């Protein structure tokens, strides 16, 4: 690896636009995601945080702009090159997305079996190591339906790191978790990042949890990056935007009301019907 | 009026779009077949859920259809003193028509709907996306083995349906109604042709197996990933497969016999 590839950002997004129907999800955003760091992407629901992960993973294509992962332009890859790149990416889906017809062990062994010719003994050792990392070695024989939401996410994490990726993407990892499993997930994300020398992208709207582990936070809204920096910097920033989001204020630059016609006019028109 | 024409155009376009997507998916599924031959245990696993688990409904239905044919056939033939021909009537009806068609209809209801619901829910719970992100092609890994399992199981199920039906006919005809047993079996052997009757029946069931499995997999893969979407897709699988089976049966019969 050359010097430039280790110092350049892991993910470089330039002038990215993406639309769903007539609705602009991203409108020319730029973003650099540093290597070795935990980067949080935050914003109100429906701002396209998950869409951003799917764009980085090459599951969907942008309208305009470029996305480079480890110096490779994702949007220009053919399917097999994209699959090669994805082997180096791990992704945790919101509900784990475990394969429900296999037990925990087989779920973690799944990517290893598909991509390598390792012996069953070797696979067992690898799976056991990954399970130990997430603290679920004892749950090896359980089926996904027997796991709690938090456990399912931990198994999915073990599966995502099965091939030792260079980066991990977490899609809303804290949603719907009790405080204990939330704490476990927060700790795991940070520990995995540091111990395995990963780079992590965490998409979330849980301010407390995300800001406790993130080195950098990007705040998204209305298709733009409205603020970026460390959690402290954002809390202290003068941006009304950052203030509203970080402090959870009901009204501000993000309006409480969904765009609508004038209230009085709306009431009167209902009366006329 | 303009609205109506617009809607008509819209639904026409979306119909052909879906048809196009279905054919592309079919090509992708078939493209995965060679690599599946080296991992045949995946197909065998699916043959268990698609084929073996359909056995009970196929065998029980086959038995009753055969018994009803025996009963009805006897009542018609006995008027002409031709009840010895019961074996021919029962076996030809089963091997040529009822075996492939009824078995395929039952297969669509039992295995086709299950396939659609399974694939649709895998999509809704992001299992297919997760595979994509693990650099594993979900079409090759999930759909192709299921397709091959349907393709192989359907003719076997239809054959079992016919076999059990013939026995059901024999049970009613010679067991209960007194048709000579030797006449039942020997006339059947003399009149049923291996190529004209049995092979054509097998070809029919292979065609139905391909079509039903294809429709089921496409509907699941193309389902809107919500509970309502999956339920609608499952219904569509049964309706479209049944219509396709009956329509194709007419065409195949016209060509074959």
Coordinates of C-alpha atoms in Angstrom, one line a residue:
Chain A
X1 CA 0.0 0.0 0.0
X2 CA 1.3 3.4 -0.8
X3 CA 1.5 6.4 1.5
X4 CA -1.3 8.2 -0.3
X5 CA -3.7 5.3 0.1
X6 CA -3.2 5.1 3.9
X7 CA -3.5 8.8 4.5
X8 CA -6.3 9.6 2.0
X9 CA -9.8 9.3 3.3
X10 CA -11.3 5.8 3.1
X11 CA -14.6 7.1 1.6
X12 CA -14.6 10.2 -0.6
X13 CA -17.9 11.5 -1.7
X14 CA -18.0 14.4 -4.1
X15 CA -21.0 16.3 -5.4
X16 CA -23.3 13.4 -4.8
X17 CA -26.9 13.8 -5.8
X18 CA -29.6 11.2 -5.5
X19 CA -33.4 11.5 -6.1
X20 CA -36.3 9.2 -5.4
X21 CA -39.1 10.0 -7.8
X22 CA -39.3 13.8 -7.7
X23 CA -37.9 14.1 -4.2
X24 CA -34.3 15.1 -4.0
X25 CA -32.6 13.0 -1.3
X26 CA -29.1 14.3 -1.7
X27 CA -28.3 17.6 -3.4
X28 CA -24.6 17.8 -4.2
X29 CA -23.0 16.6 -0.9
X30 CA -19.3 16.2 -0.2
X31 CA -18.0 14.0 2.5
X32 CA -14.7 12.5 3.6
X33 CA -14.7 9.5 5.9
X34 CA -11.4 9.0 7.6
X35 CA -9.6 5.7 8.1
X36 CA -9.5 4.1 11.5
X37 CA -12.2 6.4 12.9
X38 CA -15.8 6.0 13.9
X39 CA -17.8 8.4 11.8
X40 CA -21.5 9.0 12.7
X41 CA -24.0 10.1 10.1
X42 CA -26.9 11.7 11.8
X43 CA -30.1 13.5 10.9
X44 CA -33.8 13.4 11.2
X45 CA -35.7 10.3 9.9
X46 CA -36.1 10.3 6.2
X47 CA -33.0 12.3 5.3
X48 CA -31.5 9.4 3.4
X49 CA -29.0 8.2 6.0
X50 CA -29.6 4.6 5.1
X51 CA -29.6 5.5 1.4
X52 CA -26.1 6.9 1.8
X53 CA -24.9 3.5 3.1
X54 CA -26.5 1.8 0.2
X55 CA -24.8 4.2 -2.2
X56 CA -21.4 3.6 -0.6
X57 CA -22.1 -0.2 -0.8
X58 CA -23.0 0.2 -4.5
X59 CA -26.5 -1.2 -4.1
X60 CA -27.9 1.8 -5.8
X61 CA -26.4 4.4 -8.1
X62 CA -26.3 8.1 -7.7
X63 CA -27.8 10.6 -10.1
X64 CA -24.6 12.5 -10.3
X65 CA -21.3 12.7 -8.4
X66 CA -18.6 10.2 -7.3
X67 CA -18.1 7.9 -4.4
X68 CA -14.6 6.5 -3.9
X69 CA -14.0 3.7 -1.4
X70 CA -10.3 3.0 -0.7
X71 CA -9.6 4.9 -3.9
X72 CA -11.9 2.8 -6.0
X73 CA -14.8 4.5 -7.8
X74 CA -17.9 2.5 -6.7
X75 CA -20.3 3.8 -9.3
X76 CA -18.1 2.7 -12.2
X77 CA -17.5 -0.9 -11.1
X78 CA -19.0 -3.9 -12.9
X79 CA -20.7 -6.5 -10.8
X80 CA -17.7 -8.8 -10.1
X81 CA -15.4 -5.9 -9.2
X82 CA -18.1 -4.5 -7.0
X83 CA -18.4 -7.9 -5.3
X84 CA -14.6 -8.0 -4.8
X85 CA -14.9 -4.6 -3.1
X86 CA -17.8 -5.7 -1.0
X87 CA -15.9 -8.6 0.4
X88 CA -13.9 -5.9 2.2
X89 CA -17.0 -4.1 3.5
X90 CA -19.1 -5.3 6.4
X91 CA -22.6 -4.0 6.9
X92 CA -24.9 -4.4 9.8
X93 CA -28.6 -4.1 8.8
X94 CA -31.2 -2.5 11.1
X95 CA -32.6 -5.8 12.3
X96 CA -29.6 -7.9 11.7
X97 CA -30.9 -9.6 8.5
X98 CA -29.8 -13.0 9.7
X99 CA -30.7 -15.9 7.4
X100 CA -33.7 -17.4 9.3
X101 CA -33.2 -21.0 8.0
X102 CA -29.8 -21.3 9.6
X103 CA -28.6 -21.3 13.2
X104 CA -26.2 -18.7 14.6
X105 CA -23.1 -20.8 13.7
X106 CA -24.1 -21.4 10.1
X107 CA -25.0 -17.7 9.7
X108 CA -21.5 -16.6 10.6
X109 CA -19.9 -19.4 8.6
X110 CA -22.1 -18.5 5.6
X111 CA -19.8 -15.8 4.0
X112 CA -16.7 -17.9 4.9
X113 CA -18.1 -21.0 3.2
X114 CA -19.3 -19.0 0.2
X115 CA -16.0 -17.2 -0.4
X116 CA -13.3 -19.5 0.7
X117 CA -12.4 -23.2 0.5
X118 CA -11.3 -23.5 4.2
X119 CA -11.8 -26.8 6.0
X120 CA -14.7 -27.3 8.3
X121 CA -12.2 -27.3 11.3
X122 CA -10.7 -24.0 10.3
X123 CA -14.2 -22.5 9.8
X124 CA -15.2 -23.7 13.2
X125 CA -12.2 -22.0 14.8
X126 CA -12.9 -18.7 12.9
X127 CA -16.6 -18.7 13.8
X128 CA -15.8 -19.5 17.5
X129 CA -13.4 -16.5 17.5
X130 CA -15.9 -14.1 16.0
X131 CA -18.6 -15.3 18.4
X132 CA -16.3 -14.8 21.4
X133 CA -15.7 -11.2 20.3
X134 CA -19.4 -10.5 20.4
X135 CA -19.9 -12.6 23.6
X136 CA -22.2 -15.1 22.1
X137 CA -20.1 -18.3 21.9
X138 CA -22.8 -20.0 24.0
X139 CA -25.5 -19.1 21.5
X140 CA -23.9 -21.0 18.7
X141 CA -26.7 -23.5 18.2
X142 CA -29.7 -21.1 18.6
X143 CA -31.9 -20.2 15.6
X144 CA -32.4 -16.5 14.8
X145 CA -36.0 -16.7 16.0
X146 CA -34.7 -17.6 19.5
X147 CA -32.5 -14.5 19.8
X148 CA -33.4 -11.1 21.2
X149 CA -33.1 -8.1 19.0
X150 CA -29.8 -7.1 20.6
X151 CA -28.4 -10.6 20.3
X152 CA -29.4 -10.8 16.6
X153 CA -27.5 -7.6 15.9
X154 CA -24.4 -9.0 17.7
X155 CA -24.6 -12.2 15.6
X156 CA -25.0 -10.1 12.5
X157 CA -21.9 -8.1 13.6
X158 CA -19.9 -11.3 14.0
X159 CA -21.1 -12.3 10.5
X160 CA -20.1 -8.9 9.1
X161 CA -16.6 -9.2 10.4
X162 CA -16.2 -12.9 9.4
X163 CA -14.1 -12.0 6.4
X164 CA -12.1 -9.3 8.2
X165 CA -13.3 -6.3 6.3
X166 CA -11.5 -2.9 6.2
X167 CA -14.7 -1.0 7.0
X168 CA -18.0 -1.6 8.8
X169 CA -21.3 0.2 8.1
X170 CA -23.9 0.2 10.8
X171 CA -27.5 1.0 9.8
X172 CA -29.4 2.3 12.9
X173 CA -27.7 -0.1 15.3
X174 CA -29.3 1.3 18.4
X175 CA -33.0 1.5 17.3
X176 CA -35.4 -0.2 19.6
X177 CA -32.8 -1.5 22.1
X178 CA -33.0 -1.7 25.8
X179 CA -30.4 0.3 27.7
X180 CA -28.2 -2.7 28.4
X181 CA -28.0 -4.0 24.9
X182 CA -27.6 -0.4 23.7
X183 CA -24.6 -0.2 25.9
X184 CA -23.2 -3.5 24.7
X185 CA -23.6 -2.4 21.0
X186 CA -22.0 1.0 21.7
X187 CA -19.0 -0.7 23.3
X188 CA -18.7 -3.3 20.6
X189 CA -18.7 -0.8 17.8
X190 CA -15.9 1.1 19.4
X191 CA -13.9 -1.9 20.4
X192 CA -14.2 -3.7 17.0
X193 CA -13.1 -0.5 15.3
X194 CA -10.0 -0.2 17.4
X195 CA -9.1 -3.8 17.9
X196 CA -9.6 -4.8 14.2
X197 CA -8.2 -1.6 12.8
X198 CA -11.4 -0.9 11.0
X199 CA -13.1 2.2 9.9
X200 CA -16.7 2.5 10.9
X201 CA -19.7 4.4 9.6
X202 CA -22.6 4.6 12.0
X203 CA -25.9 5.8 10.8
X204 CA -28.1 6.8 13.7
X205 CA -30.4 9.3 15.2
X206 CA -29.6 8.4 18.8
X207 CA -27.6 11.4 19.7
X208 CA -26.2 10.2 23.1
X209 CA -25.0 6.9 21.9
X210 CA -23.6 8.0 18.6
X211 CA -21.8 11.0 19.9
X212 CA -20.3 8.9 22.7
X213 CA -18.4 6.8 20.2
X214 CA -18.0 8.9 17.1
X215 CA -14.8 10.8 16.3
X216 CA -16.6 12.8 13.6
X217 CA -20.3 13.5 13.1
X218 CA -22.0 14.6 9.9
X219 CA -25.4 16.1 10.3
X220 CA -27.6 15.7 7.3
X221 CA -30.8 17.5 6.5
X222 CA -32.7 18.5 3.4
X223 CA -30.2 16.7 1.1
X224 CA -27.2 18.7 2.4
X225 CA -24.5 18.2 5.1
X226 CA -25.6 21.0 7.5
X227 CA -22.8 20.5 10.0
X228 CA -19.8 18.4 10.7
X229 CA -17.2 17.9 13.4
X230 CA -16.7 16.3 16.8
X231 CA -19.7 15.9 19.1
X232 CA -18.4 18.8 21.3
X233 CA -17.8 21.0 18.4
X234 CA -21.3 20.5 17.2
X235 CA -22.9 21.1 20.6
X236 CA -21.0 24.3 20.9
X237 CA -21.4 25.4 17.3
X238 CA -23.5 28.5 16.5
X239 CA -25.4 26.6 13.8
X240 CA -29.1 26.7 14.6
X241 CA -29.3 23.4 12.8
X242 CA -26.8 21.6 15.0
X243 CA -28.4 23.1 18.1
X244 CA -31.8 21.9 17.2
X245 CA -30.7 18.4 16.4
X246 CA -28.2 17.9 19.2
X247 CA -30.6 19.2 21.8
X248 CA -33.7 17.6 20.3
X249 CA -35.8 20.8 20.0
X250 CA -39.2 20.3 18.5
X251 CA -39.1 23.4 16.3
X252 CA -36.3 25.2 14.5
X253 CA -34.8 25.1 11.1
X254 CA -36.4 21.6 10.8
X255 CA -40.0 22.8 11.0
X256 CA -42.5 20.9 13.2
X257 CA -45.1 21.1 10.4
X258 CA -44.9 19.2 7.2
X259 CA -45.2 21.6 4.3
X260 CA -48.9 22.3 3.7
X261 CA -51.3 25.0 2.4
X262 CA -52.3 27.8 4.8
X263 CA -54.1 26.4 7.9
X264 CA -57.1 28.8 7.7
X265 CA -57.6 28.2 4.0
X266 CA -57.4 24.4 4.7
X267 CA -60.1 24.6 7.3
X268 CA -62.4 26.7 5.1
X269 CA -62.0 24.5 2.1
X270 CA -63.0 21.5 4.2
X271 CA -66.2 23.4 5.2
X272 CA -67.0 24.0 1.6
X273 CA -67.0 20.4 0.5
Chain B
X1 CA -61.9 9.7 -20.8
X2 CA -58.4 11.0 -21.2
X3 CA -57.7 9.7 -17.7
X4 CA -59.0 6.3 -18.6
X5 CA -56.8 6.1 -21.6
X6 CA -53.9 7.2 -19.5
X7 CA -54.5 4.6 -16.9
X8 CA -54.9 1.9 -19.6
X9 CA -51.6 2.9 -21.0
X10 CA -50.0 3.0 -17.6
X11 CA -51.2 -0.5 -16.7
X12 CA -50.2 -1.7 -20.2
X13 CA -46.6 -0.4 -19.7
X14 CA -46.3 -1.8 -16.2
X15 CA -47.6 -5.2 -17.4
X16 CA -44.9 -5.4 -20.0
X17 CA -42.3 -4.0 -17.6
X18 CA -43.1 -6.8 -15.2
X19 CA -43.0 -9.4 -18.0
X20 CA -39.6 -8.1 -19.0
X21 CA -38.3 -8.3 -15.4
X22 CA -39.7 -11.8 -15.1
X23 CA -37.8 -12.9 -18.2
X24 CA -34.6 -11.2 -17.1
X25 CA -34.9 -13.0 -13.8
X26 CA -35.5 -16.3 -15.5
X27 CA -32.3 -15.8 -17.6
X28 CA -30.3 -15.0 -14.4
X29 CA -31.7 -18.0 -12.6
X30 CA -30.8 -20.3 -15.5
X31 CA -27.4 -18.7 -15.7
X32 CA -26.7 -19.9 -12.2
X33 CA -27.6 -23.6 -13.0
X34 CA -24.1 -24.8 -14.0
X35 CA -22.5 -23.6 -10.8
X36 CA -25.3 -25.2 -8.8
X37 CA -24.5 -28.6 -10.3
X38 CA -21.3 -28.7 -8.2
X39 CA -23.2 -27.8 -5.1
X40 CA -26.1 -30.1 -5.5
X41 CA -26.7 -30.6 -1.8
X42 CA -28.3 -27.1 -1.9
X43 CA -30.8 -28.4 -4.5
X44 CA -31.4 -31.5 -2.4
X45 CA -32.2 -29.4 0.6
X46 CA -34.8 -27.5 -1.4
X47 CA -36.2 -30.6 -2.9
X48 CA -37.1 -31.7 0.6
X49 CA -39.2 -28.6 1.3
X50 CA -40.5 -28.2 -2.3
X51 CA -41.0 -31.9 -3.1
X52 CA -41.0 -34.2 -0.1
X53 CA -43.2 -31.9 2.0
X54 CA -45.8 -31.8 -0.9
X55 CA -46.0 -35.5 -1.0
X56 CA -48.9 -36.0 1.4
X57 CA -51.3 -33.7 -0.4
X58 CA -50.2 -35.1 -3.8
X59 CA -50.6 -38.7 -2.8
X60 CA -53.9 -38.3 -1.0
X61 CA -55.4 -36.2 -3.8
X62 CA -54.1 -38.7 -6.4
X63 CA -55.8 -41.5 -4.5
X64 CA -59.1 -39.8 -4.4
X65 CA -59.0 -38.6 -8.0
X66 CA -58.3 -42.2 -9.1
X67 CA -61.1 -43.5 -7.0
X68 CA -63.6 -41.0 -8.4
X69 CA -62.4 -41.8 -11.9
X70 CA -63.0 -45.5 -11.2
X71 CA -66.5 -44.8 -9.9
X72 CA -67.5 -42.5 -12.6
X73 CA -65.9 -44.5 -15.4
X74 CA -67.5 -47.7 -14.2
X75 CA -71.0 -46.1 -14.2
X76 CA -70.5 -44.9 -17.8
X77 CA -68.8 -48.0 -19.2
X78 CA -71.1 -50.6 -17.5
X79 CA -74.0 -49.3 -19.6
X80 CA -72.1 -50.5 -22.7
X81 CA -70.8 -53.6 -21.1
X82 CA -67.3 -52.2 -21.5
X83 CA -66.3 -52.1 -17.8
X84 CA -63.2 -54.1 -18.5
X85 CA -61.9 -50.9 -20.3
X86 CA -61.9 -49.1 -16.9
X87 CA -58.2 -49.5 -16.5
X88 CA -57.5 -47.8 -19.8
X89 CA -59.8 -45.0 -19.1
X90 CA -58.5 -44.3 -15.6
X91 CA -54.8 -44.6 -16.6
X92 CA -55.1 -42.5 -19.8
X93 CA -57.0 -39.8 -18.0
X94 CA -54.4 -39.7 -15.3
X95 CA -51.2 -40.0 -17.3
X96 CA -52.2 -37.7 -20.1
X97 CA -54.2 -35.0 -18.2
X98 CA -55.1 -35.2 -14.6
X99 CA -51.8 -36.3 -13.3
X100 CA -49.7 -33.4 -14.7
X101 CA -52.5 -30.8 -14.4
X102 CA -53.9 -31.5 -10.9
X103 CA -50.5 -32.3 -9.4
X104 CA -49.3 -28.9 -10.8
X105 CA -52.3 -27.1 -9.5
X106 CA -51.7 -28.6 -6.0
X107 CA -48.0 -27.9 -6.3
X108 CA -48.7 -24.2 -7.1
X109 CA -50.9 -24.0 -4.0
X110 CA -48.6 -25.9 -1.7
X111 CA -45.0 -25.3 -2.8
X112 CA -45.4 -22.2 -5.1
X113 CA -47.1 -20.1 -2.5
X114 CA -44.5 -21.2 0.1
X115 CA -41.7 -20.2 -2.2
X116 CA -43.2 -16.8 -2.9
X117 CA -43.8 -16.1 0.8
X118 CA -40.3 -17.3 1.7
X119 CA -38.5 -15.2 -0.9
X120 CA -40.8 -12.2 -0.3
X121 CA -40.1 -12.3 3.4
X122 CA -36.4 -12.7 2.9
X123 CA -36.6 -9.5 0.8
X124 CA -38.7 -7.7 3.4
X125 CA -36.3 -8.6 6.2
X126 CA -33.3 -7.5 4.1
X127 CA -31.8 -11.0 4.0
X128 CA -31.4 -10.7 0.2
X129 CA -29.8 -7.2 0.6
X130 CA -27.5 -8.6 3.3
X131 CA -26.3 -11.3 0.9
X132 CA -25.7 -8.7 -1.8
X133 CA -23.5 -6.8 0.7
X134 CA -21.7 -10.0 1.6
X135 CA -20.8 -10.2 -2.1
X136 CA -23.0 -13.2 -2.6
X137 CA -25.5 -13.2 -5.5
X138 CA -28.9 -13.9 -4.0
X139 CA -30.3 -15.1 -7.3
X140 CA -27.6 -17.8 -7.8
X141 CA -27.5 -18.8 -4.1
X142 CA -31.2 -18.6 -3.2
X143 CA -33.4 -18.7 -6.3
X144 CA -31.5 -21.1 -8.6
X145 CA -31.5 -24.1 -6.1
X146 CA -35.2 -23.6 -5.5
X147 CA -35.8 -23.4 -9.2
X148 CA -33.9 -26.6 -9.9
X149 CA -35.8 -28.3 -7.0
X150 CA -39.1 -27.4 -8.5
X151 CA -38.0 -28.5 -12.0
X152 CA -37.0 -31.9 -10.7
X153 CA -39.7 -32.4 -8.1
X154 CA -42.7 -31.6 -10.3
X155 CA -42.5 -34.5 -12.8
X156 CA -41.8 -36.9 -9.9
X157 CA -44.8 -35.7 -8.0
X158 CA -47.0 -35.9 -11.1
X159 CA -45.8 -39.5 -11.7
X160 CA -46.6 -40.4 -8.1
X161 CA -50.0 -38.8 -8.4
X162 CA -50.8 -40.8 -11.5
X163 CA -49.5 -44.1 -10.0
X164 CA -51.5 -43.7 -6.8
X165 CA -54.5 -42.7 -8.9
X166 CA -54.3 -45.8 -11.0
X167 CA -54.2 -47.8 -7.8
X168 CA -57.2 -45.9 -6.4
X169 CA -59.1 -46.7 -9.6
X170 CA -58.2 -50.4 -9.3
X171 CA -59.3 -50.4 -5.7
X172 CA -62.7 -49.0 -6.5
X173 CA -63.2 -50.7 -9.9
X174 CA -62.0 -54.2 -9.2
X175 CA -62.0 -54.2 -5.4
X176 CA -65.5 -52.7 -4.8
X177 CA -67.4 -52.8 -8.1
X178 CA -66.3 -56.2 -9.4
X179 CA -64.4 -55.4 -12.6
X180 CA -62.1 -58.2 -13.5
X181 CA -58.6 -57.4 -12.0
X182 CA -56.7 -59.1 -14.8
X183 CA -58.7 -57.1 -17.4
X184 CA -58.1 -53.9 -15.6
X185 CA -54.3 -54.2 -15.6
X186 CA -53.8 -56.0 -18.9
X187 CA -56.0 -53.7 -20.9
X188 CA -54.1 -50.8 -19.3
X189 CA -50.7 -52.3 -20.3
X190 CA -51.9 -52.9 -23.8
X191 CA -53.3 -49.5 -24.4
X192 CA -51.0 -47.0 -22.6
X193 CA -48.0 -46.1 -24.8
X194 CA -44.7 -45.3 -23.2
X195 CA -43.9 -42.4 -25.6
X196 CA -47.3 -41.1 -26.7
X197 CA -48.9 -41.1 -23.3
X198 CA -46.4 -41.4 -20.5
X199 CA -43.6 -39.3 -22.0
X200 CA -45.9 -36.6 -23.2
X201 CA -47.4 -36.5 -19.6
X202 CA -43.9 -36.2 -18.2
X203 CA -43.1 -33.4 -20.7
X204 CA -46.2 -31.5 -19.6
X205 CA -45.3 -31.8 -15.9
X206 CA -41.8 -30.6 -16.6
X207 CA -43.2 -27.5 -18.4
X208 CA -45.6 -26.9 -15.5
X209 CA -42.8 -27.4 -13.0
X210 CA -40.6 -24.7 -14.7
X211 CA -43.5 -22.3 -15.1
X212 CA -44.9 -22.6 -11.6
X213 CA -41.5 -22.3 -9.9
X214 CA -40.5 -19.4 -12.1
X215 CA -43.8 -17.5 -11.3
X216 CA -43.4 -18.3 -7.6
X217 CA -39.8 -17.1 -7.5
X218 CA -40.4 -14.0 -9.6
X219 CA -43.4 -13.0 -7.5
X220 CA -41.4 -13.4 -4.3
X221 CA -38.4 -11.6 -5.7
X222 CA -40.5 -8.8 -7.1
X223 CA -42.8 -8.4 -4.1
X224 CA -43.2 -5.1 -2.4
X225 CA -41.3 -5.7 0.8
X226 CA -44.2 -5.2 3.2
X227 CA -46.6 -7.7 4.8
X228 CA -49.3 -6.6 2.4
X229 CA -47.0 -6.8 -0.6
X230 CA -46.0 -10.3 0.3
X231 CA -49.5 -11.5 0.8
X232 CA -50.6 -10.0 -2.5
X233 CA -47.6 -11.7 -4.2
X234 CA -48.5 -15.0 -2.7
X235 CA -52.1 -14.7 -4.0
X236 CA -50.8 -13.7 -7.4
X237 CA -48.5 -16.8 -7.5
X238 CA -51.5 -19.2 -7.0
X239 CA -53.7 -17.3 -9.5
X240 CA -51.2 -16.8 -12.2
X241 CA -49.7 -20.3 -11.9
X242 CA -53.1 -21.9 -12.1
X243 CA -54.1 -19.9 -15.2
X244 CA -50.7 -20.6 -16.8
X245 CA -51.1 -24.4 -16.1
X246 CA -54.5 -24.6 -17.6
X247 CA -53.7 -22.4 -20.6
X248 CA -50.4 -24.3 -21.3
X249 CA -52.2 -27.6 -20.9
X250 CA -54.5 -26.8 -23.7
X251 CA -51.7 -25.7 -25.9
X252 CA -49.5 -28.7 -25.1
X253 CA -52.4 -31.1 -25.6
X254 CA -53.2 -29.6 -28.9
X255 CA -49.6 -30.1 -30.0
X256 CA -49.1 -33.6 -28.5
X257 CA -52.3 -35.6 -29.1

